CSV table of C-alpha atoms in Angstrom, one decimal:
chain,number,residue,atom,x,y,z
Q,1,ASP,CA,0.4,-0.4,0.1
Q,2,THR,CA,1.2,3.9,-0.5
Q,3,ALA,CA,2.5,6.0,1.8
Q,4,VAL,CA,1.2,9.2,0.4
Q,5,SER,CA,-0.5,9.0,-2.6
Q,6,GLN,CA,-0.7,11.9,-5.0
Q,7,THR,CA,-3.3,12.3,-8.0
Q,8,PRO,CA,-2.6,13.1,-10.9
Q,9,LYS,CA,0.8,11.7,-11.2
Q,10,TYR,CA,1.1,14.4,-14.3
Q,11,LEU,CA,-0.7,17.2,-15.4
Q,12,VAL,CA,-0.6,19.3,-18.4
Q,13,THR,CA,-3.0,22.3,-18.4
Q,14,GLN,CA,-3.0,25.5,-20.4
Q,15,MET,CA,-2.3,29.2,-19.0
Q,16,GLY,CA,-5.1,30.7,-17.3
Q,17,ASN,CA,-7.0,27.5,-16.5
Q,18,ASP,CA,-7.3,26.2,-13.0
Q,19,LYS,CA,-6.7,22.8,-11.8
Q,20,SER,CA,-6.1,20.9,-8.3
Q,21,ILE,CA,-3.6,17.9,-7.1
Q,22,LYS,CA,-5.5,16.1,-4.2
Q,23,CYS,CA,-2.9,13.9,-1.5
Q,24,GLU,CA,-3.9,11.2,1.0
Q,25,GLN,CA,-2.0,9.9,3.6
Q,26,ASN,CA,-3.0,6.3,5.1
Q,27,LEU,CA,-0.1,6.9,8.0
Q,28,GLY,CA,-2.0,8.2,10.6
Q,29,HIS,CA,-0.2,11.0,10.9
Q,30,ASP,CA,-1.3,14.6,12.2
Q,31,THR,CA,0.6,16.5,10.2
Q,32,MET,CA,0.7,17.4,6.1
Q,33,TYR,CA,2.6,19.8,4.1
Q,34,TRP,CA,3.1,20.5,0.4
Q,35,TYR,CA,6.5,21.4,-1.4
Q,36,LYS,CA,7.8,22.5,-3.8
Q,37,GLN,CA,10.0,21.6,-6.0
Q,38,ASP,CA,11.8,24.0,-9.0
Q,39,SER,CA,13.6,23.5,-12.6
Q,40,LYS,CA,16.8,23.6,-10.7
Q,41,LYS,CA,15.5,21.5,-8.1
Q,42,PHE,CA,15.2,22.9,-5.0
Q,43,LEU,CA,12.4,22.1,-2.8
Q,44,LYS,CA,10.9,24.4,-0.1
Q,45,ILE,CA,7.8,24.2,1.6
Q,46,MET,CA,4.5,26.1,0.6
Q,47,PHE,CA,1.8,25.2,3.6
Q,48,SER,CA,1.3,23.2,6.8
Q,49,TYR,CA,-1.4,21.6,7.9
Q,50,ASN,CA,-1.7,19.9,11.4
Q,51,ASN,CA,-5.1,18.3,12.5
Q,52,LYS,CA,-7.0,20.2,9.4
Q,53,GLU,CA,-5.0,23.5,10.8
Q,54,LEU,CA,-2.9,25.6,9.4
Q,55,ILE,CA,0.2,25.8,10.7
Q,56,ILE,CA,2.4,27.0,7.9
Q,57,ASN,CA,1.2,29.3,5.1
Q,58,GLU,CA,5.0,30.7,3.0
Q,59,THR,CA,4.6,33.5,0.1
Q,60,VAL,CA,2.9,32.1,-1.8
Q,61,PRO,CA,-0.1,34.0,-4.2
Q,62,ASN,CA,-3.0,33.5,-3.0
Q,63,ARG,CA,-4.1,31.8,-6.0
Q,64,PHE,CA,-3.0,28.1,-4.3
Q,65,SER,CA,-4.9,27.1,-2.2
Q,66,PRO,CA,-4.2,24.2,0.1
Q,67,LYS,CA,-7.5,22.5,1.6
Q,68,SER,CA,-7.9,19.6,4.3
Q,69,PRO,CA,-11.3,17.7,4.4
Q,70,ASP,CA,-9.5,15.5,6.8
Q,71,LYS,CA,-6.5,15.3,8.6
Q,72,ALA,CA,-5.9,11.8,6.1
Q,73,HIS,CA,-6.3,14.9,3.2
Q,74,LEU,CA,-4.6,17.7,2.1
Q,75,ASN,CA,-5.6,18.7,-1.6
Q,76,LEU,CA,-4.1,22.4,-3.5
Q,77,HIS,CA,-6.3,23.7,-5.4
Q,78,ILE,CA,-4.5,26.0,-7.7
Q,79,ASN,CA,-6.6,29.3,-9.7
Q,80,SER,CA,-5.0,31.1,-13.1
Q,81,LEU,CA,-2.3,29.0,-13.3
Q,82,GLU,CA,1.0,30.5,-15.1
Q,83,LEU,CA,4.4,29.5,-16.6
Q,84,GLY,CA,5.6,29.9,-13.7
Q,85,ASP,CA,3.7,27.4,-11.7
Q,86,SER,CA,5.4,24.9,-13.7
Q,87,ALA,CA,7.3,22.3,-10.9
Q,88,VAL,CA,6.8,18.7,-9.4
Q,89,TYR,CA,4.9,19.2,-6.7
Q,90,PHE,CA,5.1,16.5,-3.4
Q,91,CYS,CA,3.2,16.3,-0.8
Q,92,ALA,CA,4.3,15.0,2.6
Q,93,SER,CA,3.0,13.7,6.2
Q,94,SER,CA,4.6,13.5,9.2
Q,95,GLN,CA,3.6,12.2,12.9
Q,96,GLY,CA,3.7,15.8,15.3
Q,97,GLN,CA,3.7,19.2,13.6
Q,98,GLY,CA,7.0,20.5,12.1
Q,99,ALA,CA,10.4,19.7,11.4
Q,100,TYR,CA,10.8,16.9,14.4
Q,101,GLN,CA,9.5,13.5,13.2
Q,102,PRO,CA,10.9,12.1,9.8
Q,103,GLN,CA,8.3,13.1,6.6
Q,104,HIS,CA,7.4,10.4,4.1
Q,105,PHE,CA,6.7,12.4,0.6
Q,106,GLY,CA,4.1,11.1,-2.1
Q,107,ASP,CA,5.9,11.1,-5.5
Q,108,GLY,CA,4.9,14.0,-6.9
Q,109,THR,CA,2.9,15.5,-9.7
Q,110,ARG,CA,4.3,17.3,-12.3
Q,111,LEU,CA,2.5,20.2,-13.4
Q,112,SER,CA,3.4,21.7,-16.8
Q,113,ILE,CA,1.8,25.0,-18.0
Q,114,LEU,CA,1.6,25.0,-21.8
P,1,LYS,CA,17.3,33.4,7.5
P,2,GLN,CA,18.9,30.0,7.0
P,3,GLU,CA,20.8,28.7,4.0
P,4,VAL,CA,21.8,25.0,3.5
P,5,THR,CA,24.2,24.6,0.6
P,6,GLN,CA,25.6,20.7,-0.5
P,7,ILE,CA,28.5,20.1,-2.0
P,8,PRO,CA,29.4,18.5,-4.8
P,9,ALA,CA,26.3,19.2,-7.1
P,10,ALA,CA,26.8,15.8,-8.8
P,11,LEU,CA,29.9,13.1,-7.3
P,12,SER,CA,30.5,9.9,-9.4
P,13,VAL,CA,32.6,7.2,-8.0
P,14,PRO,CA,33.3,3.4,-8.9
P,15,GLU,CA,31.5,0.5,-7.1
P,16,GLY,CA,33.2,0.0,-4.1
P,17,GLU,CA,34.0,3.2,-3.0
P,18,ASN,CA,33.6,4.4,0.2
P,19,LEU,CA,32.5,8.8,-0.7
P,20,VAL,CA,31.4,11.3,1.5
P,21,LEU,CA,28.4,14.0,0.9
P,22,ASN,CA,28.5,16.9,2.4
P,23,CYS,CA,26.6,19.5,4.2
P,24,SER,CA,26.5,22.8,5.8
P,25,PHE,CA,23.9,25.1,7.1
P,26,THR,CA,24.2,29.4,8.4
P,27,ASP,CA,22.2,28.9,11.3
P,28,SER,CA,23.8,26.7,14.1
P,29,ALA,CA,19.8,27.1,15.7
P,30,ILE,CA,18.4,23.8,14.5
P,31,TYR,CA,15.8,21.1,15.9
P,32,ASN,CA,17.5,18.8,13.4
P,33,LEU,CA,19.3,17.7,10.4
P,34,GLN,CA,18.1,14.9,8.1
P,35,TRP,CA,19.3,13.1,4.5
P,36,PHE,CA,16.8,12.0,2.7
P,37,ARG,CA,17.5,10.5,-0.8
P,38,GLN,CA,15.1,10.6,-4.3
P,39,ASP,CA,15.6,9.0,-6.8
P,40,PRO,CA,14.3,9.8,-10.6
P,41,GLY,CA,10.8,10.6,-10.8
P,42,LYS,CA,10.0,9.7,-7.3
P,43,GLY,CA,9.3,11.3,-4.1
P,44,LEU,CA,12.1,12.0,-1.2
P,45,THR,CA,12.9,8.9,1.0
P,46,SER,CA,14.5,9.5,4.8
P,47,LEU,CA,17.4,8.1,5.4
P,48,LEU,CA,18.7,9.3,8.6
P,49,LEU,CA,17.1,12.1,11.4
P,50,ILE,CA,20.0,13.7,14.0
P,51,GLN,CA,18.2,15.2,16.9
P,52,SER,CA,20.6,18.6,17.7
P,53,SER,CA,21.4,17.1,20.8
P,54,GLN,CA,23.4,14.2,19.0
P,55,ARG,CA,26.3,13.8,17.4
P,56,GLU,CA,25.7,10.9,14.8
P,57,GLN,CA,23.4,8.4,13.1
P,58,THR,CA,24.0,4.8,11.1
P,59,SER,CA,21.8,3.2,8.9
P,60,GLY,CA,22.9,-0.2,7.3
P,61,ARG,CA,25.9,1.4,5.2
P,62,LEU,CA,25.3,4.7,6.1
P,63,ASN,CA,26.9,7.4,8.8
P,64,ALA,CA,25.8,10.5,9.0
P,65,SER,CA,27.4,13.4,11.0
P,66,LEU,CA,26.7,16.5,13.1
P,67,ASP,CA,28.4,19.2,14.2
P,68,LYS,CA,25.9,21.9,15.0
P,69,SER,CA,28.6,24.6,16.2
P,70,SER,CA,30.7,24.2,12.9
P,71,GLY,CA,27.4,24.2,11.2
P,72,ARG,CA,28.1,21.1,9.0
P,73,SER,CA,27.3,17.9,8.6
P,74,THR,CA,27.8,14.2,6.4
P,75,LEU,CA,26.8,11.9,5.0
P,76,TYR,CA,29.9,8.7,4.7
P,77,ILE,CA,28.2,5.7,2.4
P,78,ALA,CA,30.6,2.8,2.9
P,79,ALA,CA,31.3,1.0,-0.3
P,80,SER,CA,29.2,2.0,-2.8
P,81,GLN,CA,26.5,0.3,-4.9
P,82,PRO,CA,24.9,1.1,-8.3
P,83,GLY,CA,21.9,0.7,-5.9
P,84,ASP,CA,23.1,3.7,-4.7
P,85,SER,CA,22.7,5.7,-7.1
P,86,ALA,CA,20.2,8.9,-6.6
P,87,THR,CA,20.1,12.6,-5.2
P,88,TYR,CA,20.8,12.6,-2.0
P,89,LEU,CA,19.1,15.8,0.2
P,90,CYS,CA,20.4,17.3,3.6
P,91,ALA,CA,17.1,19.1,4.9
P,92,VAL,CA,17.6,21.3,8.3
P,93,GLY,CA,14.6,21.7,10.8
P,94,GLU,CA,14.8,24.8,11.3
P,95,GLY,CA,14.3,26.4,15.1
P,96,GLY,CA,11.6,28.0,15.9
P,97,SER,CA,9.9,28.6,12.2
P,98,GLU,CA,8.9,24.8,11.9
P,99,LYS,CA,10.1,24.5,8.9
P,100,LEU,CA,12.8,21.8,7.0
P,101,VAL,CA,14.6,24.1,4.7
P,102,PHE,CA,16.4,21.9,2.1
P,103,GLY,CA,19.6,21.9,0.0
P,104,LYS,CA,19.6,21.3,-4.0
P,105,GLY,CA,21.3,18.2,-3.4
P,106,THR,CA,24.7,16.4,-4.5
P,107,LYS,CA,23.5,14.0,-7.5
P,108,LEU,CA,25.6,10.0,-6.9
P,109,THR,CA,26.1,7.7,-9.2
P,110,VAL,CA,27.5,4.5,-8.5
P,111,ASN,CA,29.0,3.1,-11.2
P,112,PRO,CA,29.8,-1.1,-11.8
């Protein structure tokens, strides 16, 4: 069983569209994250949720809106997609907040904006 | 602002060689330091986590050390194998902000 699963794996879309990425974890963790890995492979945190509560909200355009319906799911909705949004988006989870515990990552969603 | 640097950016070695990957960070106020492995097209796999009070952690052929005062960590891989080929990322758990700050990684190739 996949511990942290993201869908879709690939997403190719036009500039200006709205899209969502879904993430689910079956590890029983209480904290989930979204990271962005750009073309230079630099990985940076975007958001984290603990028990459905937003904990970290980095300087991310408000076109990006995370939603956590329960502590096993954290989805990412992106409005009005721009060329610079092209990247790999990773979901992760951990037991406990922040950087104290090992984080478990999904395989990523590769977003390409045409 | 915490910055994490990994040197070298890429490393190619013959199978069987022992090797060291380096990680440095600018702010010593960290909770822990974590080493991850990333395979092409995949997510990150946690390898080792060293708490700020610890000096090293070992798992199989991997040994990670931490010198918090000098802002350095090393990942030692013994008797490297082709299956070790991947990108290795270092990340520090930032004190206060509860974030992981990542380096850009070292791409390791182990040649048979």
